[in-house]
GROMACS .gro file of C-alpha atoms in nm:
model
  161
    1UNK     CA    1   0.000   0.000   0.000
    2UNK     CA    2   0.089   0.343  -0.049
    3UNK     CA    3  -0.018   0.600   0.185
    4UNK     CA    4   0.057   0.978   0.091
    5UNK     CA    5   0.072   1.225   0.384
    6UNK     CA    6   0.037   1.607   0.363
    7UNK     CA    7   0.076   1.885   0.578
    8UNK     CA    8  -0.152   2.171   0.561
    9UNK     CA    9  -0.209   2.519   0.778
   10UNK     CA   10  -0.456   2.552   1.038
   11UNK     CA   11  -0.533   2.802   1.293
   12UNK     CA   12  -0.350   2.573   1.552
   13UNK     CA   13  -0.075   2.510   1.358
   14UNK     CA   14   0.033   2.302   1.104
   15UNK     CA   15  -0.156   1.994   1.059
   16UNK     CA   16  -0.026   1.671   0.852
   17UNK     CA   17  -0.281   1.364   0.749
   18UNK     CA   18  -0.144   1.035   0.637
   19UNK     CA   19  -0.382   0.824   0.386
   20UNK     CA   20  -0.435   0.505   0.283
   21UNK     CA   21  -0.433   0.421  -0.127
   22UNK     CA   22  -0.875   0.465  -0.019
   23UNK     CA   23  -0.829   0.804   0.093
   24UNK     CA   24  -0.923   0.697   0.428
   25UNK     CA   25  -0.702   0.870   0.716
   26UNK     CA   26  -0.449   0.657   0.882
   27UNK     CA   27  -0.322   0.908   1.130
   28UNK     CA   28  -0.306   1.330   1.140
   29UNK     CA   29  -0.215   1.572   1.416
   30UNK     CA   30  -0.083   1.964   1.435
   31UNK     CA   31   0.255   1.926   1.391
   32UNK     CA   32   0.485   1.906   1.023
   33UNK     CA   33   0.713   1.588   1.118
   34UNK     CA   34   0.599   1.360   0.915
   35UNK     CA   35   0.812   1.079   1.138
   36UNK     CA   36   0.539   1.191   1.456
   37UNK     CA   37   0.250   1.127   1.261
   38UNK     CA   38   0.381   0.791   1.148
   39UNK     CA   39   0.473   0.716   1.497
   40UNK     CA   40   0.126   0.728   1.611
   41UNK     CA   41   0.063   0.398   1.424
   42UNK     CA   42   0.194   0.057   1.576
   43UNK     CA   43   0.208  -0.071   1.196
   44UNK     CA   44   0.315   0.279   1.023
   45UNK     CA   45   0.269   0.207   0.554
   46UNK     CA   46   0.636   0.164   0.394
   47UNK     CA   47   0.576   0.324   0.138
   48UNK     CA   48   0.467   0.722   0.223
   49UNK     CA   49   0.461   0.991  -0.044
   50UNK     CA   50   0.402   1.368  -0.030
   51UNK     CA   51   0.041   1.474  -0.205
   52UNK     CA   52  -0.303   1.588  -0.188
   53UNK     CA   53  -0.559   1.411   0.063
   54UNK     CA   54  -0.939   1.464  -0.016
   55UNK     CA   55  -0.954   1.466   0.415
   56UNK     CA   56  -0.750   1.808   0.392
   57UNK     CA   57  -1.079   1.974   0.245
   58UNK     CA   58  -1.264   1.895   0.542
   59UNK     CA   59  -1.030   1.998   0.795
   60UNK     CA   60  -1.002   2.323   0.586
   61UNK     CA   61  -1.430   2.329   0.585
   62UNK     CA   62  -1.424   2.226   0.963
   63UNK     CA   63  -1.190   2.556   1.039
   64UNK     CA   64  -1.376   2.754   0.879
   65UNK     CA   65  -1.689   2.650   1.113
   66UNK     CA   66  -1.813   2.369   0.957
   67UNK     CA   67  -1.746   2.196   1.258
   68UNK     CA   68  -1.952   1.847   1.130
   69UNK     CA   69  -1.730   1.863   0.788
   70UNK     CA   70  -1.527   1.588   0.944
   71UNK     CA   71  -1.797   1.347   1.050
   72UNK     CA   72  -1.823   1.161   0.707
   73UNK     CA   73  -1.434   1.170   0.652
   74UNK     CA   74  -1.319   0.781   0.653
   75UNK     CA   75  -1.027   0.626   0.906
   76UNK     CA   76  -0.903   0.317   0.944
   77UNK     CA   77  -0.812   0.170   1.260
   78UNK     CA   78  -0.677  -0.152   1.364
   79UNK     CA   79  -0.710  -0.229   1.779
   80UNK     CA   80  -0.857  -0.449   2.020
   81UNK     CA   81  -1.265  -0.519   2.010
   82UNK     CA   82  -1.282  -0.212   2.255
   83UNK     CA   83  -1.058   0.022   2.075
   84UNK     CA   84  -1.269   0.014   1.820
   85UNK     CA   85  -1.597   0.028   1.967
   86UNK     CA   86  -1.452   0.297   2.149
   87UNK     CA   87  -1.299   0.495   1.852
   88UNK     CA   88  -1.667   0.466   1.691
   89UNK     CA   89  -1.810   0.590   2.008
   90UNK     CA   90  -1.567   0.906   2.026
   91UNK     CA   91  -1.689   0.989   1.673
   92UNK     CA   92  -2.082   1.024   1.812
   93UNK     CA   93  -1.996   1.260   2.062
   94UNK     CA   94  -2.142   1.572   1.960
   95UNK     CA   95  -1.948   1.897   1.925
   96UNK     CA   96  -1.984   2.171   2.213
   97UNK     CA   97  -2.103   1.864   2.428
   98UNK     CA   98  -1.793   1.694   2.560
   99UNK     CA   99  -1.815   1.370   2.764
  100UNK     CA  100  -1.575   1.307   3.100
  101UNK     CA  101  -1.393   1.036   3.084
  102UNK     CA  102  -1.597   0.842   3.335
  103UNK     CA  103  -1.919   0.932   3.120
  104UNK     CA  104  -1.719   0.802   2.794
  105UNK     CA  105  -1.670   0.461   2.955
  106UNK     CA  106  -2.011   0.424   3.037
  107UNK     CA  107  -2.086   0.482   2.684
  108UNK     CA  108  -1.899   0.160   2.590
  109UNK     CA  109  -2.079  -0.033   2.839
  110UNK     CA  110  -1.814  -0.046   3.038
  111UNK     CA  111  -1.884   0.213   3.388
  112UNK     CA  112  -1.607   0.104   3.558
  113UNK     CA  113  -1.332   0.095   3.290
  114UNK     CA  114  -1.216   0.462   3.294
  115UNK     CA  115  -0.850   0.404   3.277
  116UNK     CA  116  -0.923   0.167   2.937
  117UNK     CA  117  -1.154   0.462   2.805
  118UNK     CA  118  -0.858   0.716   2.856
  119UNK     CA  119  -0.594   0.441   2.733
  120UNK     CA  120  -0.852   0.446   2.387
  121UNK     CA  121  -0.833   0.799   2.332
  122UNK     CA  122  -0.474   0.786   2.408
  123UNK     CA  123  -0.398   0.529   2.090
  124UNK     CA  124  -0.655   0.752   1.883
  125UNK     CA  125  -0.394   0.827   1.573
  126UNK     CA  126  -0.676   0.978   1.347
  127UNK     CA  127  -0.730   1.273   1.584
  128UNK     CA  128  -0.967   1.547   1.458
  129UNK     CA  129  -1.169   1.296   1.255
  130UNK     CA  130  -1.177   1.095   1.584
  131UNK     CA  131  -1.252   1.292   1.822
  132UNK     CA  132  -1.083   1.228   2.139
  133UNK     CA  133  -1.014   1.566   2.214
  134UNK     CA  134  -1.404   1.566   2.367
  135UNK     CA  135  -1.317   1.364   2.636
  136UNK     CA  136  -1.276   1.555   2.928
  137UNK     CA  137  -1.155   1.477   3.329
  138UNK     CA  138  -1.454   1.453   3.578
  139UNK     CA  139  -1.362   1.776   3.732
  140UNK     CA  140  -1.408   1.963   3.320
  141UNK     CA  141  -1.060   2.036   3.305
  142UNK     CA  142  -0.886   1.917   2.959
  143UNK     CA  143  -0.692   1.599   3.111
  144UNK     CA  144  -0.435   1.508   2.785
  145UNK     CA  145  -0.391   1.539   2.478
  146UNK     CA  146  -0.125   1.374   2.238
  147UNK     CA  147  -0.106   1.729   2.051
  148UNK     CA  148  -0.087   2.012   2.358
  149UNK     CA  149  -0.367   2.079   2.563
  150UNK     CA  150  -0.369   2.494   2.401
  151UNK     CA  151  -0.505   2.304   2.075
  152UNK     CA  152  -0.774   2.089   2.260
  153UNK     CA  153  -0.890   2.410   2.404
  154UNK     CA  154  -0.929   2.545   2.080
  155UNK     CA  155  -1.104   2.252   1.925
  156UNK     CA  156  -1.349   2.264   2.186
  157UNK     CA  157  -1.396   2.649   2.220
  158UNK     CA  158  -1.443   2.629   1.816
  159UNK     CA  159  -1.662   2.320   1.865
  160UNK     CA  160  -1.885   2.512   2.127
  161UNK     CA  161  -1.926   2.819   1.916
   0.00000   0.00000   0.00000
């Protein structure tokens, strides 16, 4: 397979997607080093060119306040039975109505696993089109995020707008 990755600008910051030869998003983040988002996969493609992705249209649409422009965007994912009931759960949370952490794992059917619901949007690589960023610690404060907690603030001050 050959995935092609591209880095585009954002209002947080750069922002680089890596595709599969489907289109569907791999893995994408704000940052320009290519070798981070590729690191976010267990399994990273061998063979990674520079081009266009069709998912960089909807993270231009979803900065310019189309926040739902990334809800039909394809990923692929490869995890456990959880991780990916858990990934498909992130992407029904809706935007400006974040979830804790403890209300995410009940979600999955799963109350009492809140350390395996953080540990699941911790291995998210798709971020943006997965939304992990609204998960949120019991108290409301922002908890982690693989990219900086200044742009999960962002997302979700864009995303309650």
């Amino acid at each position: 397979m050959t995935a092609i990755i591209q880095t585009i600008d954002t209002a947080d910051g750069a922002f680089t997607l890596l595709v599969d030869d489907r289109q569907r998003v791999l893995a994408s983040g704000w940052t320009a080093d290519h070798d981070a988002i590729l690191g976010r996969l267990a399994a990273p493609p061998v063979d990674v060119r520079i081009g266009d992705t069709d998912a960089a249209d909807a993270v231009h649409a979803y900065y310019g306040g189309d926040v739902a422009a990334i809800d039909d965007v394809a990923v692929a994912q490869r995890g456990t039975e959880l991780q990916l009931a858990g990934w498909a759960a992130l992407r029904r949370i809706t935007p400006g109505e974040p979830l804790s952490y403890t209300e995410f794992a009940a979600a999955l059917g799963k109350p009492s696993a809140v350390r395996a619901a953080a540990s699941i949007c911790a291995r998210n690589a798709p971020a943006l089109f997965v939304p992990c960023h609204r998960v949120l610690r019991g108290d409301g404060s922002l908890g982690g995020f693989a990219w900086g907690t200044a742009v999960k603030r962002s997302l979700l001050d864009r995303e309650a707008a």
